[in-house]
mmCIF file of C-alpha atoms in Angstrom:
data_model
loop_
_atom_site.group_PDB
_atom_site.id
_atom_site.type_symbol
_atom_site.label_atom_id
_atom_site.label_comp_id
_atom_site.label_asym_id
_atom_site.label_seq_id
_atom_site.Cartn_x
_atom_site.Cartn_y
_atom_site.Cartn_z
ATOM 1 C CA MET H 18 0.000 0.000 0.000
ATOM 2 C CA GLU H 19 1.467 3.334 -1.037
ATOM 3 C CA LYS H 20 1.134 6.457 0.971
ATOM 4 C CA LYS H 21 -1.796 8.463 -0.300
ATOM 5 C CA ARG H 22 -1.498 11.997 -1.491
ATOM 6 C CA ASN H 23 -3.928 14.398 0.028
ATOM 7 C CA ILE H 24 -6.982 13.821 -2.123
ATOM 8 C CA SER H 25 -10.247 15.354 -1.007
ATOM 9 C CA MET H 26 -13.123 13.151 0.138
ATOM 10 C CA ALA H 27 -15.290 14.806 -2.521
ATOM 11 C CA VAL H 28 -13.039 13.400 -5.255
ATOM 12 C CA ILE H 29 -12.833 10.026 -3.525
ATOM 13 C CA ARG H 30 -16.608 9.802 -3.291
ATOM 14 C CA ARG H 31 -16.926 10.385 -7.028
ATOM 15 C CA LEU H 32 -14.535 7.535 -7.889
ATOM 16 C CA PRO H 33 -17.039 4.683 -7.339
ATOM 17 C CA LYS H 34 -19.388 6.448 -9.735
ATOM 18 C CA TYR H 35 -16.693 6.534 -12.447
ATOM 19 C CA TYR H 36 -16.109 2.868 -11.720
ATOM 20 C CA ARG H 37 -19.812 2.085 -12.161
ATOM 21 C CA TYR H 38 -20.144 4.013 -15.420
ATOM 22 C CA LEU H 39 -16.974 2.538 -16.896
ATOM 23 C CA ASN H 40 -18.268 -0.918 -16.022
ATOM 24 C CA GLU H 41 -21.474 -0.139 -17.932
ATOM 25 C CA LEU H 42 -19.488 1.144 -20.923
ATOM 26 C CA MET H 43 -17.413 -2.038 -20.993
ATOM 27 C CA LYS H 44 -20.561 -4.147 -20.895
ATOM 28 C CA ASN H 45 -21.834 -2.152 -23.875
ATOM 29 C CA ASP H 46 -18.537 -2.788 -25.733
ATOM 30 C CA VAL H 47 -17.474 0.845 -25.738
ATOM 31 C CA ASP H 48 -13.687 0.929 -26.224
ATOM 32 C CA ARG H 49 -12.960 4.573 -25.718
ATOM 33 C CA ILE H 50 -14.700 7.692 -24.532
ATOM 34 C CA SER H 51 -13.896 11.399 -24.387
ATOM 35 C CA SER H 52 -14.327 13.375 -21.190
ATOM 36 C CA LYS H 53 -17.137 15.229 -22.991
ATOM 37 C CA GLU H 54 -19.045 12.033 -23.789
ATOM 38 C CA LEU H 55 -18.442 10.692 -20.291
ATOM 39 C CA SER H 56 -19.680 14.013 -18.934
ATOM 40 C CA GLU H 57 -23.007 13.627 -20.744
ATOM 41 C CA LYS H 58 -23.515 10.222 -19.177
ATOM 42 C CA ILE H 59 -22.255 10.768 -15.666
ATOM 43 C CA GLY H 60 -23.431 14.331 -15.151
ATOM 44 C CA PHE H 61 -20.138 15.876 -14.018
ATOM 45 C CA THR H 62 -18.556 18.515 -16.271
ATOM 46 C CA ALA H 63 -15.809 17.372 -18.639
ATOM 47 C CA SER H 64 -13.329 19.594 -16.846
ATOM 48 C CA GLN H 65 -14.268 18.094 -13.483
ATOM 49 C CA ILE H 66 -13.757 14.611 -14.897
ATOM 50 C CA ARG H 67 -10.300 15.497 -16.227
ATOM 51 C CA GLN H 68 -9.391 17.168 -12.945
ATOM 52 C CA ASP H 69 -10.646 14.245 -10.826
ATOM 53 C CA LEU H 70 -8.789 11.629 -12.846
ATOM 54 C CA ASN H 71 -5.627 13.729 -12.978
ATOM 55 C CA CYS H 72 -5.413 13.363 -9.193
ATOM 56 C CA PHE H 73 -4.476 9.734 -9.756
ATOM 57 C CA GLY H 74 -2.480 9.704 -12.965
ATOM 58 C CA ASP H 75 -2.297 10.675 -16.579
ATOM 59 C CA PHE H 76 -4.962 8.473 -18.120
ATOM 60 C CA GLY H 77 -6.475 10.372 -21.048
ATOM 61 C CA GLN H 78 -4.904 11.124 -24.382
ATOM 62 C CA GLN H 79 -5.490 14.381 -26.230
ATOM 63 C CA GLY H 80 -7.755 13.763 -29.227
ATOM 64 C CA TYR H 81 -8.354 10.144 -28.280
ATOM 65 C CA GLY H 82 -10.002 10.328 -24.867
ATOM 66 C CA TYR H 83 -9.912 7.498 -22.385
ATOM 67 C CA ASN H 84 -9.410 3.824 -23.119
ATOM 68 C CA VAL H 85 -12.398 2.427 -21.251
ATOM 69 C CA LYS H 86 -10.904 -0.916 -20.234
ATOM 70 C CA ASP H 87 -7.598 0.589 -19.099
ATOM 71 C CA LEU H 88 -9.299 3.338 -17.119
ATOM 72 C CA TYR H 89 -11.665 0.824 -15.520
ATOM 73 C CA ARG H 90 -8.712 -1.328 -14.452
ATOM 74 C CA GLU H 91 -6.863 1.706 -13.100
ATOM 75 C CA ILE H 92 -9.826 2.947 -11.098
ATOM 76 C CA SER H 93 -10.491 -0.548 -9.849
ATOM 77 C CA SER H 94 -6.946 -0.692 -8.542
ATOM 78 C CA ILE H 95 -7.111 2.841 -7.121
ATOM 79 C CA LEU H 96 -10.265 1.795 -5.252
ATOM 80 C CA GLY H 97 -8.412 -1.069 -3.616
ATOM 81 C CA LEU H 98 -10.313 -3.736 -5.535
ATOM 82 C CA ASP H 99 -7.164 -5.781 -6.251
ATOM 83 C CA GLU H 100 -7.226 -6.832 -2.614
ATOM 84 C CA GLN H 101 -9.266 -9.375 -0.675
ATOM 85 C CA TYR H 102 -11.114 -8.399 2.476
ATOM 86 C CA ASN H 103 -12.078 -10.904 5.147
ATOM 87 C CA THR H 104 -15.339 -9.605 6.509
ATOM 88 C CA VAL H 105 -17.553 -10.231 9.514
ATOM 89 C CA LEU H 106 -21.053 -8.902 9.998
ATOM 90 C CA ILE H 107 -22.513 -8.172 13.402
ATOM 91 C CA GLY H 108 -26.268 -7.889 13.859
ATOM 92 C CA ALA H 109 -28.421 -10.136 11.694
ATOM 93 C CA GLY H 110 -31.669 -8.164 11.927
ATOM 94 C CA ASN H 111 -33.449 -6.864 8.842
ATOM 95 C CA ILE H 112 -30.682 -4.651 7.550
ATOM 96 C CA GLY H 113 -27.961 -7.095 8.606
ATOM 97 C CA GLN H 114 -29.590 -9.959 6.749
ATOM 98 C CA ALA H 115 -30.055 -7.824 3.660
ATOM 99 C CA ILE H 116 -26.393 -6.819 3.723
ATOM 100 C CA ALA H 117 -25.267 -10.414 4.370
ATOM 101 C CA ASN H 118 -27.227 -11.377 1.253
ATOM 102 C CA TYR H 119 -25.753 -8.514 -0.717
ATOM 103 C CA ASN H 120 -23.318 -9.669 -3.353
ATOM 104 C CA PHE H 121 -20.203 -7.815 -2.215
ATOM 105 C CA ASP H 122 -17.889 -10.654 -3.255
ATOM 106 C CA LYS H 123 -17.345 -8.834 -6.540
ATOM 107 C CA PHE H 124 -15.613 -6.084 -4.574
ATOM 108 C CA GLY H 125 -13.234 -8.553 -2.927
ATOM 109 C CA LEU H 126 -15.115 -9.000 0.334
ATOM 110 C CA THR H 127 -15.537 -12.518 1.693
ATOM 111 C CA LEU H 128 -18.110 -12.928 4.432
ATOM 112 C CA LYS H 129 -16.373 -15.098 7.026
ATOM 113 C CA ALA H 130 -18.818 -14.954 9.905
ATOM 114 C CA ILE H 131 -22.071 -13.433 11.143
ATOM 115 C CA PHE H 132 -22.858 -12.730 14.790
ATOM 116 C CA ASP H 133 -26.016 -11.880 16.678
ATOM 117 C CA VAL H 134 -27.344 -11.853 20.240
ATOM 118 C CA ASN H 135 -30.732 -13.352 19.335
ATOM 119 C CA PRO H 136 -30.843 -17.111 20.139
ATOM 120 C CA LYS H 137 -33.562 -17.543 17.494
ATOM 121 C CA LEU H 138 -31.138 -16.443 14.780
ATOM 122 C CA ILE H 139 -28.069 -18.368 15.946
ATOM 123 C CA GLY H 140 -27.452 -21.396 13.739
ATOM 124 C CA ILE H 141 -29.371 -20.044 10.741
ATOM 125 C CA LYS H 142 -27.268 -19.814 7.591
ATOM 126 C CA ILE H 143 -27.111 -16.880 5.192
ATOM 127 C CA ARG H 144 -25.234 -17.643 1.980
ATOM 128 C CA ASP H 145 -23.673 -20.691 3.713
ATOM 129 C CA VAL H 146 -22.414 -18.623 6.637
ATOM 130 C CA GLU H 147 -23.897 -19.623 9.973
ATOM 131 C CA ILE H 148 -25.027 -16.964 12.403
ATOM 132 C CA GLN H 149 -22.978 -17.357 15.612
ATOM 133 C CA ASP H 150 -23.476 -16.168 19.139
ATOM 134 C CA ILE H 151 -22.041 -12.676 19.625
ATOM 135 C CA ASP H 152 -20.082 -14.115 22.563
ATOM 136 C CA ASN H 153 -17.885 -15.889 19.979
ATOM 137 C CA LEU H 154 -16.910 -12.648 18.245
ATOM 138 C CA GLU H 155 -13.777 -11.840 20.214
ATOM 139 C CA GLN H 156 -12.327 -15.354 19.934
ATOM 140 C CA PHE H 157 -13.147 -15.448 16.226
ATOM 141 C CA LEU H 158 -11.245 -12.196 15.703
ATOM 142 C CA LYS H 159 -8.254 -13.580 17.603
ATOM 143 C CA ASP H 160 -8.241 -16.761 15.498
ATOM 144 C CA ASN H 161 -8.868 -15.133 12.101
ATOM 145 C CA LYS H 162 -7.484 -12.111 10.318
ATOM 146 C CA VAL H 163 -10.478 -9.875 9.669
ATOM 147 C CA ASP H 164 -10.205 -6.721 7.581
ATOM 148 C CA ILE H 165 -13.732 -5.312 7.542
ATOM 149 C CA GLY H 166 -16.459 -5.396 10.178
ATOM 150 C CA VAL H 167 -20.010 -4.587 9.107
ATOM 151 C CA ILE H 168 -21.959 -3.191 12.049
ATOM 152 C CA CYS H 169 -25.741 -3.638 11.831
ATOM 153 C CA VAL H 170 -26.566 -3.663 15.534
ATOM 154 C CA THR H 171 -28.604 -1.127 17.490
ATOM 155 C CA LYS H 172 -27.337 2.335 18.269
ATOM 156 C CA SER H 173 -26.683 1.421 21.908
ATOM 157 C CA SER H 174 -24.466 -1.601 21.107
ATOM 158 C CA ALA H 175 -22.575 -0.236 18.123
ATOM 159 C CA GLN H 176 -19.674 1.475 19.928
ATOM 160 C CA LYS H 177 -18.963 -1.601 22.063
ATOM 161 C CA ILE H 178 -18.885 -3.822 18.973
ATOM 162 C CA CYS H 179 -16.671 -1.301 17.212
ATOM 163 C CA ASP H 180 -14.257 -1.326 20.180
ATOM 164 C CA THR H 181 -14.046 -5.134 20.110
ATOM 165 C CA LEU H 182 -13.397 -5.151 16.374
ATOM 166 C CA VAL H 183 -10.719 -2.469 16.564
ATOM 167 C CA ALA H 184 -9.015 -3.999 19.619
ATOM 168 C CA ASN H 185 -8.606 -7.171 17.572
ATOM 169 C CA GLY H 186 -7.070 -5.606 14.514
ATOM 170 C CA VAL H 187 -10.024 -4.781 12.271
ATOM 171 C CA LYS H 188 -9.098 -1.704 10.237
ATOM 172 C CA GLY H 189 -12.303 -1.036 8.298
ATOM 173 C CA ILE H 190 -15.814 -0.513 9.634
ATOM 174 C CA TRP H 191 -18.926 -0.343 7.458
ATOM 175 C CA ASN H 192 -21.415 1.092 9.909
ATOM 176 C CA PHE H 193 -25.195 0.930 9.494
ATOM 177 C CA ALA H 194 -26.010 1.897 13.096
ATOM 178 C CA PRO H 195 -27.367 5.452 13.450
ATOM 179 C CA VAL H 196 -24.452 6.651 15.528
ATOM 180 C CA ASP H 197 -21.024 8.180 14.897
ATOM 181 C CA LEU H 198 -18.462 5.658 16.077
ATOM 182 C CA GLN H 199 -15.211 6.658 17.758
ATOM 183 C CA ALA H 200 -11.975 4.893 16.867
ATOM 184 C CA ASP H 201 -8.279 5.567 16.246
ATOM 185 C CA GLU H 202 -7.598 7.588 13.133
ATOM 186 C CA GLU H 203 -5.984 4.631 11.368
ATOM 187 C CA VAL H 204 -9.336 2.834 11.494
ATOM 188 C CA LYS H 205 -11.466 3.744 8.494
ATOM 189 C CA ILE H 206 -15.161 4.118 9.188
ATOM 190 C CA GLU H 207 -17.734 4.434 6.437
ATOM 191 C CA ASN H 208 -21.299 5.128 7.507
ATOM 192 C CA VAL H 209 -24.587 4.333 5.833
ATOM 193 C CA HIS H 210 -27.013 6.480 7.800
ATOM 194 C CA LEU H 211 -30.389 5.632 6.286
ATOM 195 C CA SER H 212 -32.291 8.148 8.377
ATOM 196 C CA GLU H 213 -29.999 10.981 7.281
ATOM 197 C CA SER H 214 -30.597 10.059 3.666
ATOM 198 C CA LEU H 215 -34.343 9.970 4.228
ATOM 199 C CA LEU H 216 -34.361 13.326 6.042
ATOM 200 C CA THR H 217 -32.494 14.865 3.126
ATOM 201 C CA LEU H 218 -35.363 13.695 0.932
ATOM 202 C CA THR H 219 -38.082 15.073 3.219
ATOM 203 C CA TYR H 220 -36.185 18.370 3.347
ATOM 204 C CA LEU H 221 -36.003 18.566 -0.433
ATOM 205 C CA LEU H 222 -39.684 17.707 -0.708
ATOM 206 C CA ASN H 223 -41.178 19.861 1.955
ATOM 207 C CA GLY H 224 -38.618 21.545 4.113
ATOM 208 C CA ARG H 225 -38.354 25.256 4.611
ATOM 209 C CA SER H 226 -35.439 27.600 4.702
ATOM 210 C CA MET C 13 -44.346 25.117 1.417
ATOM 211 C CA GLU C 14 -42.194 28.231 1.178
ATOM 212 C CA LYS C 15 -39.763 28.890 -1.587
ATOM 213 C CA LYS C 16 -36.286 27.809 -0.510
ATOM 214 C CA ARG C 17 -33.318 30.077 -0.462
ATOM 215 C CA ASN C 18 -30.293 28.747 -2.220
ATOM 216 C CA ILE C 19 -28.771 26.588 0.508
ATOM 217 C CA SER C 20 -25.932 24.277 -0.465
ATOM 218 C CA MET C 21 -26.413 20.519 -0.426
ATOM 219 C CA ALA C 22 -23.430 20.293 1.949
ATOM 220 C CA VAL C 23 -25.339 22.293 4.571
ATOM 221 C CA ILE C 24 -28.542 20.359 3.907
ATOM 222 C CA ARG C 25 -26.749 17.039 4.372
ATOM 223 C CA ARG C 26 -25.475 18.172 7.779
ATOM 224 C CA LEU C 27 -28.971 19.056 9.046
ATOM 225 C CA PRO C 28 -30.091 15.469 9.781
ATOM 226 C CA LYS C 29 -26.982 15.081 11.902
ATOM 227 C CA TYR C 30 -27.898 18.145 13.973
ATOM 228 C CA TYR C 31 -31.358 16.678 14.290
ATOM 229 C CA ARG C 32 -29.959 13.361 15.529
ATOM 230 C CA TYR C 33 -27.652 14.977 18.103
ATOM 231 C CA LEU C 34 -30.329 17.338 19.392
ATOM 232 C CA ASN C 35 -32.634 14.366 19.805
ATOM 233 C CA GLU C 36 -29.953 12.643 21.899
ATOM 234 C CA LEU C 37 -29.463 15.774 23.997
ATOM 235 C CA MET C 38 -33.201 16.011 24.668
ATOM 236 C CA LYS C 39 -33.276 12.370 25.728
ATOM 237 C CA ASN C 40 -30.455 13.149 28.146
ATOM 238 C CA ASP C 41 -32.431 16.124 29.533
ATOM 239 C CA VAL C 42 -29.989 18.737 28.298
ATOM 240 C CA ASP C 43 -31.854 22.048 28.099
ATOM 241 C CA ARG C 44 -29.311 24.258 26.416
ATOM 242 C CA ILE C 45 -25.989 23.934 24.654
ATOM 243 C CA SER C 46 -23.377 26.296 23.298
ATOM 244 C CA SER C 47 -22.035 25.927 19.770
ATOM 245 C CA LYS C 48 -18.695 25.030 21.386
ATOM 246 C CA GLU C 49 -20.204 22.170 23.413
ATOM 247 C CA LEU C 50 -22.216 20.991 20.416
ATOM 248 C CA SER C 51 -19.032 21.142 18.362
ATOM 249 C CA GLU C 52 -17.277 18.733 20.729
ATOM 250 C CA LYS C 53 -20.086 16.229 20.351
ATOM 251 C CA ILE C 54 -20.887 16.495 16.677
ATOM 252 C CA GLY C 55 -17.382 17.047 15.335
ATOM 253 C CA PHE C 56 -18.059 20.187 13.271
ATOM 254 C CA THR C 57 -16.348 23.404 14.340
ATOM 255 C CA ALA C 58 -18.346 25.845 16.444
ATOM 256 C CA SER C 59 -18.137 28.421 13.685
ATOM 257 C CA GLN C 60 -19.447 25.946 11.123
ATOM 258 C CA ILE C 61 -22.362 25.134 13.406
ATOM 259 C CA ARG C 62 -23.245 28.817 13.822
ATOM 260 C CA GLN C 63 -22.890 29.381 10.089
ATOM 261 C CA ASP C 64 -25.003 26.333 9.172
ATOM 262 C CA LEU C 65 -27.814 27.229 11.542
ATOM 263 C CA ASN C 66 -27.750 30.890 10.511
ATOM 264 C CA CYS C 67 -28.796 29.763 7.029
ATOM 265 C CA PHE C 68 -32.203 28.995 8.462
ATOM 266 C CA GLY C 69 -32.757 31.568 11.152
ATOM 267 C CA ASP C 70 -31.474 33.268 14.252
ATOM 268 C CA PHE C 71 -31.589 30.459 16.792
ATOM 269 C CA GLY C 72 -28.726 30.990 19.213
ATOM 270 C CA GLN C 73 -28.376 33.606 21.875
ATOM 271 C CA GLN C 74 -25.069 35.232 22.755
ATOM 272 C CA GLY C 75 -23.894 33.939 26.132
ATOM 273 C CA TYR C 76 -26.741 31.445 26.395
ATOM 274 C CA GLY C 77 -26.264 29.158 23.436
ATOM 275 C CA TYR C 78 -29.072 27.170 21.917
ATOM 276 C CA ASN C 79 -32.259 26.052 23.617
ATOM 277 C CA VAL C 80 -32.130 22.350 22.756
ATOM 278 C CA LYS C 81 -35.868 21.710 22.554
ATOM 279 C CA ASP C 82 -36.565 24.818 20.479
ATOM 280 C CA LEU C 83 -33.713 24.134 18.093
ATOM 281 C CA TYR C 84 -34.797 20.510 17.732
ATOM 282 C CA ARG C 85 -38.332 21.613 16.852
ATOM 283 C CA GLU C 86 -37.039 24.191 14.391
ATOM 284 C CA ILE C 87 -34.750 21.732 12.630
ATOM 285 C CA SER C 88 -37.505 19.143 12.602
ATOM 286 C CA SER C 89 -39.738 21.622 10.819
ATOM 287 C CA ILE C 90 -36.950 22.748 8.476
ATOM 288 C CA LEU C 91 -36.441 19.090 7.543
ATOM 289 C CA GLY C 92 -40.083 18.769 6.533
ATOM 290 C CA LEU C 93 -40.957 16.509 9.450
ATOM 291 C CA ASP C 94 -44.209 18.365 10.208
ATOM 292 C CA GLU C 95 -45.649 16.734 7.102
ATOM 293 C CA GLN C 96 -47.004 13.262 6.386
ATOM 294 C CA TYR C 97 -45.727 11.273 3.432
ATOM 295 C CA ASN C 98 -47.735 8.494 1.844
ATOM 296 C CA THR C 99 -45.154 6.002 0.715
ATOM 297 C CA VAL C 100 -44.995 2.970 -1.558
ATOM 298 C CA LEU C 101 -42.102 0.549 -1.814
ATOM 299 C CA ILE C 102 -41.296 -1.331 -4.983
ATOM 300 C CA GLY C 103 -39.126 -4.431 -4.882
ATOM 301 C CA ALA C 104 -39.471 -6.654 -1.821
ATOM 302 C CA GLY C 105 -36.147 -8.480 -2.090
ATOM 303 C CA ASN C 106 -33.596 -8.415 0.719
ATOM 304 C CA ILE C 107 -33.036 -4.691 0.823
ATOM 305 C CA GLY C 108 -36.681 -3.907 0.098
ATOM 306 C CA GLN C 109 -37.876 -6.066 2.973
ATOM 307 C CA ALA C 110 -35.330 -4.510 5.310
ATOM 308 C CA ILE C 111 -36.484 -1.012 4.342
ATOM 309 C CA ALA C 112 -40.156 -1.991 4.619
ATOM 310 C CA ASN C 113 -39.380 -3.149 8.156
ATOM 311 C CA TYR C 114 -37.460 0.030 8.912
ATOM 312 C CA ASN C 115 -39.282 2.280 11.338
ATOM 313 C CA PHE C 116 -39.611 5.398 9.199
ATOM 314 C CA ASP C 117 -43.020 6.297 10.628
ATOM 315 C CA LYS C 118 -41.258 8.569 13.097
ATOM 316 C CA PHE C 119 -40.220 10.725 10.144
ATOM 317 C CA GLY C 120 -43.810 11.034 8.921
ATOM 318 C CA LEU C 121 -43.729 8.290 6.297
ATOM 319 C CA THR C 122 -46.648 5.876 6.139
ATOM 320 C CA LEU C 123 -46.075 2.736 4.119
ATOM 321 C CA LYS C 124 -49.232 2.380 2.037
ATOM 322 C CA ALA C 125 -48.300 -0.447 -0.312
ATOM 323 C CA ILE C 126 -45.499 -2.775 -1.383
ATOM 324 C CA PHE C 127 -45.115 -4.180 -4.888
ATOM 325 C CA ASP C 128 -43.038 -6.963 -6.387
ATOM 326 C CA VAL C 129 -42.898 -9.111 -9.526
ATOM 327 C CA ASN C 130 -42.188 -12.345 -7.659
ATOM 328 C CA PRO C 131 -45.371 -14.471 -7.286
ATOM 329 C CA LYS C 132 -43.845 -16.135 -4.224
ATOM 330 C CA LEU C 133 -43.774 -12.800 -2.400
ATOM 331 C CA ILE C 134 -47.192 -11.513 -3.429
ATOM 332 C CA GLY C 135 -49.662 -11.797 -0.562
ATOM 333 C CA ILE C 136 -47.007 -11.838 2.170
ATOM 334 C CA LYS C 137 -47.407 -9.062 4.722
ATOM 335 C CA ILE C 138 -44.664 -6.823 6.085
ATOM 336 C CA ARG C 139 -45.761 -4.676 9.020
ATOM 337 C CA ASP C 140 -49.408 -5.346 8.033
ATOM 338 C CA VAL C 141 -48.865 -4.187 4.467
ATOM 339 C CA GLU C 142 -49.465 -6.877 1.877
ATOM 340 C CA ILE C 143 -47.071 -7.262 -1.022
ATOM 341 C CA GLN C 144 -49.019 -6.722 -4.251
ATOM 342 C CA ASP C 145 -48.364 -7.623 -7.844
ATOM 343 C CA ILE C 146 -46.335 -4.925 -9.575
ATOM 344 C CA ASP C 147 -49.056 -4.841 -12.245
ATOM 345 C CA ASN C 148 -51.256 -3.103 -9.669
ATOM 346 C CA LEU C 149 -48.797 -0.239 -9.145
ATOM 347 C CA GLU C 150 -50.133 2.159 -11.766
ATOM 348 C CA GLN C 151 -53.763 1.780 -10.711
ATOM 349 C CA PHE C 152 -52.778 2.160 -7.053
ATOM 350 C CA LEU C 153 -51.027 5.424 -7.842
ATOM 351 C CA LYS C 154 -54.077 6.681 -9.728
ATOM 352 C CA ASP C 155 -56.371 5.808 -6.798
ATOM 353 C CA ASN C 156 -54.118 7.070 -3.992
ATOM 354 C CA LYS C 157 -52.056 10.186 -3.430
ATOM 355 C CA VAL C 158 -48.506 8.957 -2.985
ATOM 356 C CA ASP C 159 -45.676 11.297 -2.006
ATOM 357 C CA ILE C 160 -42.613 9.057 -1.809
ATOM 358 C CA GLY C 161 -41.678 5.974 -3.803
ATOM 359 C CA VAL C 162 -38.932 3.740 -2.446
ATOM 360 C CA ILE C 163 -37.233 1.896 -5.302
ATOM 361 C CA CYS C 164 -35.547 -1.379 -4.330
ATOM 362 C CA VAL C 165 -35.754 -3.174 -7.667
ATOM 363 C CA THR C 166 -32.878 -4.254 -9.919
ATOM 364 C CA LYS C 167 -30.823 -1.775 -11.902
ATOM 365 C CA SER C 168 -32.532 -2.751 -15.154
ATOM 366 C CA SER C 169 -36.086 -2.115 -13.874
ATOM 367 C CA ALA C 170 -35.468 0.979 -11.782
ATOM 368 C CA GLN C 171 -35.901 3.676 -14.467
ATOM 369 C CA LYS C 172 -39.183 2.174 -15.682
ATOM 370 C CA ILE C 173 -40.550 2.094 -12.131
ATOM 371 C CA CYS C 174 -39.357 5.659 -11.592
ATOM 372 C CA ASP C 175 -41.149 6.761 -14.775
ATOM 373 C CA THR C 176 -44.408 5.139 -13.614
ATOM 374 C CA LEU C 177 -44.137 6.788 -10.205
ATOM 375 C CA VAL C 178 -43.384 10.223 -11.627
ATOM 376 C CA ALA C 179 -46.073 9.997 -14.339
ATOM 377 C CA ASN C 180 -48.563 9.437 -11.535
ATOM 378 C CA GLY C 181 -47.580 12.363 -9.390
ATOM 379 C CA VAL C 182 -44.947 10.975 -7.029
ATOM 380 C CA LYS C 183 -42.555 13.802 -6.184
ATOM 381 C CA GLY C 184 -39.964 12.043 -4.029
ATOM 382 C CA ILE C 185 -37.887 8.974 -4.848
ATOM 383 C CA TRP C 186 -35.718 7.132 -2.337
ATOM 384 C CA ASN C 187 -33.617 5.014 -4.635
ATOM 385 C CA PHE C 188 -31.654 1.933 -3.581
ATOM 386 C CA ALA C 189 -31.021 0.640 -7.116
ATOM 387 C CA PRO C 190 -27.417 1.101 -8.283
ATOM 388 C CA VAL C 191 -28.314 3.479 -11.082
ATOM 389 C CA ASP C 192 -28.788 7.224 -11.503
ATOM 390 C CA LEU C 193 -32.441 7.803 -12.292
ATOM 391 C CA GLN C 194 -33.617 10.459 -14.701
ATOM 392 C CA ALA C 195 -36.666 12.575 -13.883
ATOM 393 C CA ASP C 196 -37.967 16.145 -14.120
ATOM 394 C CA GLU C 197 -36.136 18.583 -11.917
ATOM 395 C CA GLU C 198 -39.152 19.059 -9.653
ATOM 396 C CA VAL C 199 -38.891 15.388 -8.680
ATOM 397 C CA LYS C 200 -36.490 14.935 -5.767
ATOM 398 C CA ILE C 201 -34.326 11.839 -5.913
ATOM 399 C CA GLU C 202 -32.225 10.679 -2.991
ATOM 400 C CA ASN C 203 -29.920 7.732 -3.613
ATOM 401 C CA VAL C 204 -28.542 5.135 -1.251
ATOM 402 C CA HIS C 205 -25.801 3.563 -3.348
ATOM 403 C CA LEU C 206 -24.444 0.814 -1.096
ATOM 404 C CA SER C 207 -21.690 -0.206 -3.488
ATOM 405 C CA GLU C 208 -20.393 3.365 -3.680
ATOM 406 C CA SER C 209 -20.226 3.519 0.085
ATOM 407 C CA LEU C 210 -18.403 0.194 0.219
ATOM 408 C CA LEU C 211 -15.905 1.230 -2.475
ATOM 409 C CA THR C 212 -15.146 4.371 -0.508
ATOM 410 C CA LEU C 213 -14.213 2.091 2.384
ATOM 411 C CA THR C 214 -11.996 -0.190 0.266
ATOM 412 C CA TYR C 215 -10.297 2.914 -1.123
ATOM 413 C CA LEU C 216 -9.619 4.288 2.330
ATOM 414 C CA LEU C 217 -8.308 0.901 3.452
ATOM 415 C CA ASN C 218 -6.162 -0.111 0.577
ATOM 416 C CA GLY C 219 -6.498 2.155 -2.399
ATOM 417 C CA ARG C 220 -3.628 3.987 -4.013
ATOM 418 C CA SER C 221 -3.272 7.475 -5.315
#
């Protein structure tokens, strides 16, 4: 892993969108695309596209545009998709089960274990992974190298689970609990706050300013 | 509904977080809070907090800070939470079922109907709402005023569902399909792109720049 230059989160958050559009272009057998054509599809300006991609390297060619397959591979690598991520999921309620069923293998994640407190859920399998008692979590983390922990527990349990994960070497947290988790800076936390997304929608629909 | 001033999406996206923290403070019986104290909790600078809230009104008081309950009520109203939103959900797969089970009533949404193409799902109830055949969607929208459509179908069906919703007066779309939907500007679309969130995490963990 190379040391990252100081690239803004705004740029980083646009990268997965480039990745998604380039994937679509490849599927449609498009070999090359200009920043102007890409702009019409993706909705960013051509100059923003050039600027964003220039943060990571010199990919385009004047008068030719971007080679779709090459740029896709580059962005894939930039996004860390050359790596494999051992993953555990904690909290097999509605959201947890949906995420456990979500096909994130294509992004290099392998679901190694699922944990819950609910005795009714323990022993049930989701995609061949058995739900275990949460009491097994710590030992599992000591016995297995885990890269990403997906937290789908309640707000009140999330920080404790996060602490256990981090204390046992987990460096990435995908957090679905409606709380801002605290951890060392080297731990990367990405939140999916459904209620915040929904409140943005109600604001846009009916809010006042 | 009043006409909105031109407030940036960055400010708007911070509002639900203020709402969440103020809710916590109320639960903990905190009556008032300074921007400095709020800053320590929420992680924005005190000056950003004052600036954000000033976009919407004159809420704080020099030397006193913010009255928690008043500010909570104000932000609730700013976020459009005084209103009721008749809601339909389309696509009762894993994510769709999780969202249908999600307690969004507290934000004013009432789940009126769920639709799916899968005959095995039709007739099943989630929180007392029966899953209907997708063929009923258009007629349902003609017979009922629906404010928000939650799209949890596959990428390939999402735009068609969006078109049906919009053609029948739905003004808000909460989209979980991994695609950017096209609609008139007056239609508000809020996306939850899980894969983009996950790729941000893999980038932060292992990406290169």
